[in-house]
Coordinates of C-alpha atoms in Angstrom, one line a residue:
M234 CA -3.9 7.4 99.5
Q235 CA -5.7 10.5 98.4
K236 CA -3.3 11.0 95.5
Q237 CA -4.0 7.4 94.3
F238 CA -7.8 8.0 94.6
H239 CA -7.4 11.2 92.6
K240 CA -5.6 9.4 89.8
L241 CA -8.2 6.7 89.7
S242 CA -11.0 9.3 89.5
M243 CA -9.3 11.0 86.5
V244 CA -9.0 7.7 84.6
L245 CA -12.6 6.8 85.2
G246 CA -13.7 10.3 84.2
A247 CA -11.8 10.1 81.0
M248 CA -13.3 6.7 80.1
L249 CA -16.8 8.1 80.8
T250 CA -16.2 11.1 78.7
G251 CA -15.0 9.0 75.8
A252 CA -18.1 6.8 76.0
L253 CA -20.4 9.7 76.0
L254 CA -18.7 11.3 72.9
T255 CA -18.9 7.9 71.1
G256 CA -22.6 7.8 71.8
V257 CA -23.1 11.3 70.5
V258 CA -21.2 10.5 67.2
T259 CA -23.1 7.3 66.6
S260 CA -26.4 9.0 67.2
L261 CA -25.7 11.7 64.7
P262 CA -27.8 11.8 61.5
S263 CA -26.4 9.6 58.7
G264 CA -25.6 12.6 56.6
L265 CA -23.2 13.9 59.3
R266 CA -21.2 10.7 59.9
S267 CA -18.6 11.1 57.1
D268 CA -18.2 11.7 53.4
A269 CA -17.0 8.1 52.8
Y270 CA -20.0 7.1 50.6
A271 CA -19.7 10.4 48.7
D272 CA -16.0 9.6 48.2
Q273 CA -16.8 6.2 46.9
Q274 CA -19.3 7.6 44.5
A275 CA -16.7 10.0 43.1
S276 CA -14.2 7.3 42.8
A277 CA -16.7 5.1 41.0
R278 CA -17.6 7.9 38.5
S279 CA -13.9 8.4 37.8
A280 CA -13.4 4.7 37.3
Q281 CA -16.3 4.5 34.9
Q282 CA -14.7 7.3 32.8
N283 CA -11.4 5.5 32.8
L284 CA -13.0 2.3 31.8
A285 CA -14.8 4.0 28.9
K286 CA -11.5 5.6 27.8
Q287 CA -9.1 2.7 28.4
N288 CA -9.9 -0.7 29.8
L289 CA -13.4 -0.9 28.4
S290 CA -12.2 0.0 24.9
T291 CA -9.6 -2.8 25.1
A292 CA -12.1 -5.4 26.3
Q293 CA -14.6 -4.2 23.7
D294 CA -12.0 -4.8 21.0
L295 CA -11.6 -8.4 22.3
S296 CA -15.3 -8.9 22.4
T297 CA -15.7 -7.6 18.9
A298 CA -12.9 -10.0 17.8
F299 CA -14.8 -12.9 19.4
R300 CA -18.0 -11.9 17.6
N301 CA -16.3 -11.6 14.3
V302 CA -14.7 -15.0 14.6
A303 CA -18.0 -16.6 15.6
D304 CA -19.8 -15.0 12.6
A305 CA -17.0 -16.0 10.2
I306 CA -16.7 -19.6 11.4
R307 CA -20.4 -20.4 11.9
P308 CA -21.2 -21.7 8.3
S309 CA -18.2 -24.0 8.5
V310 CA -19.2 -25.8 11.7
V311 CA -21.6 -28.7 11.6
S312 CA -23.3 -30.9 14.2
I313 CA -23.0 -34.7 13.7
S314 CA -25.5 -37.3 14.9
T315 CA -24.9 -41.1 14.6
A316 CA -27.0 -44.2 14.9
R317 CA -26.0 -47.8 15.3
T318 CA -28.1 -50.9 15.7
M319 CA -26.7 -53.3 18.3
L320 CA -27.6 -56.8 19.4
V321 CA -27.4 -57.0 23.1
R322 CA -28.1 -59.8 25.5
G323 CA -29.6 -59.3 28.9
G324 CA -29.4 -56.1 30.9
G325 CA -26.6 -54.0 32.4
G326 CA -23.1 -53.8 31.3
M327 CA -21.3 -51.3 29.1
N328 CA -24.2 -51.1 26.6
E329 CA -26.4 -49.5 29.3
L330 CA -24.0 -46.7 30.0
P331 CA -24.4 -43.3 28.2
P332 CA -21.9 -42.9 25.2
E333 CA -20.5 -39.8 26.9
F334 CA -19.6 -41.8 30.0
R335 CA -18.1 -44.7 28.0
R336 CA -15.9 -42.3 26.0
N337 CA -14.2 -41.2 29.2
L338 CA -13.3 -44.7 30.4
P339 CA -9.7 -45.9 29.9
P340 CA -9.1 -48.5 27.2
G341 CA -10.0 -52.1 28.3
F342 CA -12.1 -50.8 31.2
E343 CA -15.2 -52.1 29.4
D344 CA -14.3 -55.6 30.4
F345 CA -15.1 -54.8 34.0
F346 CA -18.6 -53.8 33.1
D347 CA -19.4 -57.2 31.5
F348 CA -21.8 -58.0 34.3
D349 CA -23.3 -61.1 32.7
R350 CA -19.9 -62.7 32.4
R351 CA -18.9 -61.7 36.0
R352 CA -22.1 -63.3 37.3
G353 CA -21.3 -66.5 35.5
N354 CA -24.1 -66.1 33.0
R355 CA -22.2 -67.1 29.9
G356 CA -23.5 -68.4 26.7
N357 CA -27.1 -68.0 25.6
S358 CA -28.5 -67.4 29.1
S359 CA -30.3 -64.2 28.1
P360 CA -32.2 -63.6 24.8
E361 CA -30.7 -61.1 22.3
R362 CA -32.5 -57.9 21.5
R363 CA -31.9 -55.0 19.2
R364 CA -30.9 -51.7 20.6
M365 CA -30.4 -48.4 18.8
Q366 CA -27.3 -46.6 20.1
T367 CA -27.1 -42.9 19.2
G368 CA -24.2 -40.5 19.5
M369 CA -23.4 -36.8 18.8
G370 CA -20.5 -34.7 18.0
S371 CA -19.2 -31.9 15.8
G372 CA -17.2 -31.4 12.7
V373 CA -15.7 -28.7 10.4
I374 CA -16.1 -28.2 6.7
V375 CA -12.7 -28.3 5.0
R376 CA -13.7 -28.2 1.3
A377 CA -16.5 -26.5 -0.5
D378 CA -17.5 -29.7 -2.2
G379 CA -18.6 -31.3 1.1
Y380 CA -15.6 -32.8 2.9
I381 CA -15.8 -32.6 6.7
L382 CA -13.1 -33.3 9.3
T383 CA -14.1 -34.8 12.6
N384 CA -13.0 -37.3 15.2
N385 CA -12.9 -41.0 14.5
H386 CA -14.6 -41.8 17.9
V387 CA -17.6 -39.6 16.8
V388 CA -18.5 -41.9 13.9
A389 CA -16.8 -45.2 14.7
N390 CA -19.0 -48.2 13.9
A391 CA -22.0 -46.0 13.0
D392 CA -24.6 -47.4 10.6
E393 CA -25.9 -43.9 9.9
V394 CA -24.3 -40.5 10.0
T395 CA -26.2 -37.3 9.7
V396 CA -24.7 -33.8 9.4
E397 CA -26.6 -30.7 10.3
L398 CA -25.5 -27.4 8.7
S399 CA -25.6 -24.1 10.5
D400 CA -28.9 -23.2 8.9
G401 CA -30.6 -26.4 10.1
T402 CA -30.3 -28.4 6.9
E403 CA -29.7 -32.1 7.5
L404 CA -27.7 -34.2 5.1
T405 CA -26.7 -37.9 5.1
A406 CA -22.9 -38.2 5.3
E407 CA -20.6 -40.9 4.0
V408 CA -17.6 -41.9 6.0
V409 CA -14.8 -41.5 3.4
G410 CA -12.1 -42.9 5.7
T411 CA -11.0 -43.1 9.4
D412 CA -7.7 -43.1 11.1
P413 CA -7.9 -44.6 14.7
P414 CA -4.2 -43.9 15.5
T415 CA -4.9 -40.2 15.3
D416 CA -8.6 -40.3 16.1
L417 CA -9.5 -38.5 12.9
A418 CA -12.2 -39.2 10.3
V419 CA -13.3 -37.6 7.0
L420 CA -16.9 -37.4 6.0
K421 CA -18.5 -36.4 2.7
V422 CA -21.9 -34.9 2.1
D423 CA -23.5 -34.4 -1.3
Q424 CA -23.6 -30.6 -1.3
D425 CA -21.6 -28.0 -3.2
G426 CA -21.1 -24.3 -2.4
L427 CA -20.2 -24.9 1.3
M428 CA -17.9 -22.6 3.2
P429 CA -14.7 -24.3 4.2
V430 CA -12.7 -23.1 7.3
A431 CA -9.4 -21.3 6.8
I432 CA -6.5 -23.5 7.8
G433 CA -4.1 -21.9 10.2
S434 CA -0.8 -23.0 11.8
S435 CA -0.7 -25.0 15.0
D436 CA 3.1 -24.7 15.0
N437 CA 3.1 -21.0 15.2
I438 CA 0.4 -20.6 17.9
Q439 CA 1.9 -20.0 21.4
V440 CA 0.9 -20.7 25.0
G441 CA -1.2 -17.8 26.1
D442 CA -2.8 -17.1 22.7
W443 CA -6.6 -16.7 22.6
V444 CA -8.6 -19.5 20.9
L445 CA -12.3 -20.3 20.5
A446 CA -13.9 -23.7 20.5
I447 CA -17.1 -24.1 18.5
G448 CA -19.3 -27.2 18.4
S449 CA -22.4 -28.9 19.8
P450 CA -21.9 -29.7 23.5
F451 CA -24.8 -31.7 24.9
G452 CA -26.5 -31.1 21.5
L453 CA -26.4 -27.3 21.8
D454 CA -25.3 -26.5 18.3
Q455 CA -23.1 -23.6 17.4
T456 CA -21.9 -23.1 21.0
V457 CA -18.8 -20.8 21.2
T458 CA -16.5 -20.8 24.2
A459 CA -13.2 -18.8 24.6
G460 CA -10.0 -19.6 26.3
I461 CA -6.2 -19.6 25.7
I462 CA -3.7 -22.2 24.7
S463 CA -2.6 -23.6 28.0
G464 CA 0.1 -26.0 26.7
K465 CA 1.5 -27.7 23.7
N466 CA 2.9 -31.1 22.7
R467 CA 0.8 -32.9 25.3
V468 CA 0.9 -36.7 25.2
Q469 CA -1.9 -38.4 27.2
G470 CA -1.9 -42.0 25.9
I471 CA -5.6 -41.8 25.1
V472 CA -5.6 -42.4 21.3
G473 CA -5.2 -45.7 19.6
N474 CA -5.3 -47.7 22.9
G475 CA -2.2 -45.7 24.0
N476 CA -0.3 -46.5 20.8
G477 CA -1.6 -43.6 18.7
Y478 CA 0.0 -40.4 17.5
E479 CA -0.5 -37.6 20.0
D480 CA 0.8 -34.0 20.1
F481 CA -2.2 -32.3 21.7
L482 CA -2.8 -28.6 22.1
Q483 CA -4.1 -28.0 25.6
T484 CA -6.8 -25.3 26.2
D485 CA -9.0 -24.0 28.9
A486 CA -11.8 -23.1 26.4
A487 CA -14.8 -25.1 27.6
I488 CA -15.0 -28.5 25.9
N489 CA -17.8 -30.9 26.8
P490 CA -19.3 -34.1 25.4
G491 CA -20.6 -33.2 21.9
N492 CA -17.7 -30.8 21.2
S493 CA -15.6 -33.7 19.9
G494 CA -14.6 -33.2 16.2
G495 CA -15.3 -29.4 16.3
P496 CA -12.8 -26.7 15.4
L497 CA -10.5 -24.8 17.7
V498 CA -9.7 -21.5 16.0
N499 CA -7.5 -18.5 16.6
L500 CA -8.6 -14.9 16.6
R501 CA -8.2 -14.8 12.8
G502 CA -10.8 -17.5 12.5
E503 CA -8.2 -20.0 11.3
L504 CA -8.4 -23.7 12.2
V505 CA -5.5 -24.7 14.6
G506 CA -7.0 -27.9 16.1
I507 CA -9.7 -30.4 16.3
N508 CA -11.3 -30.6 19.8
T509 CA -10.9 -34.2 20.9
A510 CA -10.8 -34.9 24.7
I511 CA -11.0 -33.5 28.2
A512 CA -9.2 -34.4 31.5
S513 CA -12.1 -34.8 33.9
R514 CA -13.3 -37.0 36.7
S515 CA -16.9 -36.0 36.3
G516 CA -17.2 -36.2 32.5
G517 CA -17.7 -32.4 32.2
N518 CA -15.4 -29.5 31.6
N519 CA -12.7 -28.9 34.2
G520 CA -10.7 -26.4 32.2
I521 CA -8.4 -28.9 30.6
G522 CA -9.2 -29.8 27.1
F523 CA -7.2 -31.3 24.3
A524 CA -7.2 -30.6 20.5
I525 CA -5.4 -32.4 17.7
P526 CA -3.1 -29.8 16.1
V527 CA -3.9 -29.0 12.5
S528 CA -0.3 -29.8 11.6
L529 CA -1.0 -33.4 12.5
A530 CA -4.4 -33.5 10.9
K531 CA -3.5 -32.0 7.5
P532 CA -1.6 -35.0 6.1
I533 CA -4.2 -37.4 7.4
L534 CA -7.0 -35.3 5.7
S535 CA -5.1 -35.2 2.4
S536 CA -4.3 -38.9 2.4
I537 CA -7.9 -40.0 3.1
I538 CA -9.4 -37.7 0.5
E539 CA -6.8 -38.8 -2.1
T540 CA -6.7 -42.5 -1.4
G541 CA -9.4 -43.3 1.1
K542 CA -6.7 -44.5 3.6
V543 CA -3.7 -43.3 5.5
Q544 CA -0.2 -44.0 4.3
R545 CA 2.6 -43.4 6.8
G546 CA 6.4 -43.2 6.5
F547 CA 8.5 -45.9 8.2
L548 CA 12.0 -45.2 9.7
G549 CA 12.9 -48.7 11.0
A550 CA 14.3 -47.5 14.3
Q551 CA 13.1 -47.4 17.9
V552 CA 13.2 -43.9 19.4
G553 CA 12.9 -42.5 22.8
D554 CA 13.4 -39.3 24.8
V555 CA 16.6 -37.8 26.1
N556 CA 16.5 -37.9 29.9
S557 CA 18.9 -38.4 32.8
T558 CA 18.8 -42.2 32.5
T559 CA 19.4 -42.4 28.7
S560 CA 22.0 -39.7 28.9
E561 CA 24.0 -41.7 31.4
E562 CA 23.4 -45.0 29.5
F563 CA 24.4 -43.7 26.1
G564 CA 26.8 -41.0 27.2
L565 CA 24.8 -38.3 25.4
K566 CA 26.2 -34.8 24.9
V567 CA 22.8 -33.0 24.4
K568 CA 19.9 -32.4 26.7
Q569 CA 17.0 -32.7 24.3
G570 CA 16.1 -34.5 21.1
A571 CA 15.0 -37.9 19.9
L572 CA 17.2 -40.8 20.9
I573 CA 17.8 -43.6 18.4
S574 CA 17.9 -46.6 20.8
S575 CA 18.0 -49.4 18.2
V576 CA 18.1 -49.7 14.4
L577 CA 16.6 -52.6 12.3
D578 CA 19.0 -54.1 9.7
D579 CA 18.3 -53.4 6.1
Q580 CA 15.7 -50.8 6.9
P581 CA 15.6 -47.0 6.0
A582 CA 17.4 -45.8 9.2
A583 CA 20.2 -48.4 8.9
K584 CA 20.6 -47.8 5.1
A585 CA 20.9 -44.0 5.8
G586 CA 23.6 -44.6 8.4
L587 CA 21.7 -43.9 11.7
Q588 CA 23.2 -45.6 14.7
P589 CA 22.0 -46.5 18.2
G590 CA 23.0 -43.6 20.5
D591 CA 22.4 -41.0 17.8
V592 CA 20.2 -38.1 18.9
V593 CA 18.1 -36.4 16.3
T594 CA 17.9 -32.7 17.0
E595 CA 16.4 -31.4 13.8
I596 CA 14.3 -32.7 10.8
D597 CA 13.8 -30.6 7.7
G598 CA 14.7 -27.5 9.6
K599 CA 12.3 -28.2 12.5
T600 CA 13.7 -28.6 16.0
I601 CA 13.0 -32.0 17.5
R602 CA 12.7 -32.1 21.3
S603 CA 11.3 -35.6 21.9
G604 CA 10.9 -39.1 20.5
T605 CA 7.2 -38.6 20.2
Q606 CA 7.8 -35.5 18.0
L607 CA 10.1 -37.5 15.7
R608 CA 7.7 -40.4 15.5
N609 CA 4.8 -38.1 14.7
Y610 CA 6.8 -36.3 12.0
V611 CA 7.9 -39.5 10.3
A612 CA 4.4 -40.9 10.4
S613 CA 3.1 -37.7 8.7
R614 CA 5.4 -38.1 5.7
K615 CA 4.4 -40.2 2.7
P616 CA 6.3 -43.5 2.0
G617 CA 9.2 -42.9 -0.4
S618 CA 9.7 -39.3 0.8
T619 CA 13.1 -38.1 2.0
I620 CA 13.7 -36.4 5.3
N621 CA 16.8 -34.5 6.2
M622 CA 18.1 -34.9 9.8
T623 CA 20.6 -33.2 12.0
V624 CA 22.0 -35.8 14.3
N625 CA 24.3 -35.4 17.4
R626 CA 26.7 -38.3 17.5
N627 CA 29.2 -38.3 20.4
G628 CA 29.0 -34.5 20.5
N629 CA 29.5 -34.0 16.8
E630 CA 26.7 -32.9 14.4
V631 CA 26.1 -35.2 11.4
A632 CA 23.7 -34.5 8.5
I633 CA 21.8 -37.6 7.4
S634 CA 19.1 -38.0 4.7
V635 CA 16.6 -40.9 5.1
K636 CA 14.3 -42.2 2.4
L637 CA 11.3 -43.5 4.3
G638 CA 9.6 -46.8 3.8
E639 CA 5.9 -47.6 4.4
L640 CA 4.5 -48.4 7.8
N641 CA 2.4 -51.5 7.3
E642 CA 1.8 -54.7 9.2
D643 CA 4.9 -56.3 7.7
A644 CA 7.0 -53.3 8.9
I645 CA 5.5 -53.4 12.4
A646 CA 6.1 -57.2 12.6
L647 CA 9.9 -56.5 12.2
F648 CA 9.8 -55.1 15.8
S649 CA 8.2 -58.2 17.2
D650 CA 10.3 -60.5 19.5
G651 CA 8.1 -63.2 20.9
G652 CA 10.8 -64.2 23.4
T653 CA 10.6 -60.8 25.2
L654 CA 7.4 -61.5 27.0
G655 CA 8.6 -65.0 28.0
L656 CA 5.2 -66.5 27.3
T657 CA 4.0 -69.7 25.6
V658 CA 0.4 -69.4 24.5
Q659 CA -2.1 -71.3 22.4
P660 CA -5.6 -70.4 21.1
L661 CA -8.2 -71.4 23.6
T662 CA -10.6 -74.2 22.4
S663 CA -13.7 -75.6 24.1
E664 CA -11.7 -78.7 25.2
T665 CA -8.8 -76.8 26.7
A666 CA -11.3 -74.3 28.3
K667 CA -13.1 -77.1 30.1
R668 CA -9.8 -78.7 31.1
Y669 CA -8.7 -75.5 32.8
G670 CA -12.1 -74.9 34.5
Y671 CA -13.5 -72.3 32.1
D672 CA -16.7 -72.3 30.1
A673 CA -16.6 -73.8 26.6
D674 CA -17.4 -70.5 24.9
E675 CA -14.5 -68.6 26.6
E676 CA -12.2 -66.9 24.0
G677 CA -8.6 -65.8 24.0
L678 CA -5.1 -67.1 24.4
L679 CA -4.3 -69.8 27.0
V680 CA -1.0 -69.3 28.8
T681 CA 0.7 -72.7 28.9
G682 CA 4.1 -71.5 30.1
V683 CA 5.9 -68.6 31.6
E684 CA 9.7 -68.2 31.5
D685 CA 11.3 -67.6 34.8
G686 CA 12.6 -64.0 35.2
S687 CA 10.7 -62.8 32.1
A688 CA 8.7 -59.6 32.1
A689 CA 5.5 -61.6 32.1
A690 CA 6.6 -63.6 35.1
E691 CA 7.7 -60.5 37.0
H692 CA 4.3 -58.9 36.5
G693 CA 2.3 -61.9 37.7
I694 CA 1.1 -63.7 34.6
Q695 CA 0.7 -67.4 35.4
P696 CA 0.1 -70.7 33.4
G697 CA -3.6 -71.2 33.1
D698 CA -4.4 -67.5 32.6
I699 CA -6.4 -66.5 29.6
I700 CA -5.3 -63.4 27.7
Q701 CA -8.4 -61.9 26.3
K702 CA -7.1 -58.5 25.1
A703 CA -3.8 -56.8 24.4
N704 CA -3.9 -52.9 24.4
G705 CA -7.7 -53.1 24.2
E706 CA -7.9 -55.4 21.2
D707 CA -9.1 -59.0 21.1
V708 CA -6.3 -61.6 20.7
R709 CA -7.1 -65.0 19.2
S710 CA -3.7 -66.1 18.0
D711 CA 0.0 -65.6 18.9
K712 CA 0.3 -63.3 15.9
D713 CA -2.4 -61.0 17.4
L714 CA -0.3 -60.9 20.6
E715 CA 2.9 -60.3 18.7
K716 CA 1.4 -57.5 16.7
A717 CA 0.1 -55.8 19.8
A718 CA 3.5 -56.2 21.5
A719 CA 5.3 -54.7 18.4
A720 CA 3.0 -51.7 18.3
A721 CA 3.5 -51.1 22.0
R722 CA 7.2 -51.5 21.7
Q723 CA 7.5 -49.1 18.8
S724 CA 5.6 -46.5 20.7
G725 CA 7.6 -47.0 23.9
Q726 CA 4.5 -48.1 25.8
S727 CA 3.8 -51.0 28.1
L728 CA 1.7 -53.9 26.7
R729 CA -1.6 -53.8 28.6
L730 CA -3.0 -57.3 28.9
T731 CA -6.6 -58.1 30.0
V732 CA -6.3 -61.4 31.7
R733 CA -9.0 -63.8 33.1
R734 CA -7.9 -66.0 36.0
E735 CA -10.6 -68.3 37.3
N736 CA -13.4 -65.9 38.3
S737 CA -11.3 -62.7 38.3
L738 CA -10.7 -60.3 35.4
M739 CA -7.6 -58.1 35.7
M740 CA -5.5 -55.7 33.7
I741 CA -1.8 -56.3 33.8
P742 CA 0.7 -53.8 32.2
V743 CA 3.9 -55.5 31.0
P744 CA 6.8 -53.2 30.2
L745 CA 8.7 -54.0 27.0
D746 CA 12.4 -53.2 27.2

């Protein structure tokens, strides 16, 4: 018992001694605690010397490069303001939403903001009034004699376009031509001696390369942001109601409303893209921006300046991507390329010898990895030009030369097949509108029949429905519907129909096989 008590006394004594020593240490003057802070100071001084010699010099070089690019590009960047007089009836609806918000809505979504119609206030229930709608954007000077490249959506439907140069000079601009399928437009100001941007190569730029975006976000002109190329060959389905030509560069350089149409440049100050769109739920920058590559923009620019319009090559074939489904269906021997899924009789592709199941792997020495890439390349060539293809056919390489036709309405109509939708439609008149329970001023195509088992039937379209839009465009005749279907089919997209059924408005995508 005494031994146990002795051991317990020793333990308690040790604990008491430790506590006393801790109290002594913590009560010592701060200078006697440790040399930790002094060590930190020494490390900081050493790190500052290292930064000055190594890291800081590297960062300073990059900072200098940014400044040089900003100085070099500044006289070539312009701010664009637009004005449009609109006749509006009543209040609310899309016209009351800011332009920046409307631009981020998906195609056709504006129908759901037609509040007057949804309330049943059709016709002349509210007086019309004039309203001035304004917009803003950016652009880049491409020729010394006053030609400017920008986005189509910046100047679309504008009554007045004003360009502000980097020195504050304001000039009235003429819209020389627009190209909605690529969202590009060319302006002209009456001014000589301007400084055009140097044109670079979007094909050679790589993921990870530094780029700068310059423009007028929120009206703040000559704003410069830096980032890298985050991705290439992005297809988002946001141009031309989903049927446009897309091959976006993706960047994390900050792009915001007002940047549209401005230049994306590399560290040599060369134009590699036109800032166009962002992926954002808030409408502001989330680090994902998209720019039209200059390789896609150059032929559009040249065509508009030379002729005032865009002329595109026409292949006369439906193309798609190589994937697991098509590989199994066609027994393909390659893992990437553009699949020729069908060929139109007596058209350029057929005349050159292209066949369904062929996979185009190269055009004019350029590797082809997707159907979108082939479609964009063909569209960038002038009608009558010849392209040289390398085709994989049943595992064998075949060289084929194709003389392109011209992509026009007649060519697009060749893809049309009215039976594919399985619909019978007729233009809506005031009499038929009343008969089916709609107001007399309702417009669109009345569905009078739906074929059993058709794509339209499978996706819920019913007799009595009114098709108001196809891919965001008004339809007033069966030809309008066929044209929209042909464009969607050629691009491999679903046909998006805006349909009114009694008091409901809905959007119905119909796949076109």
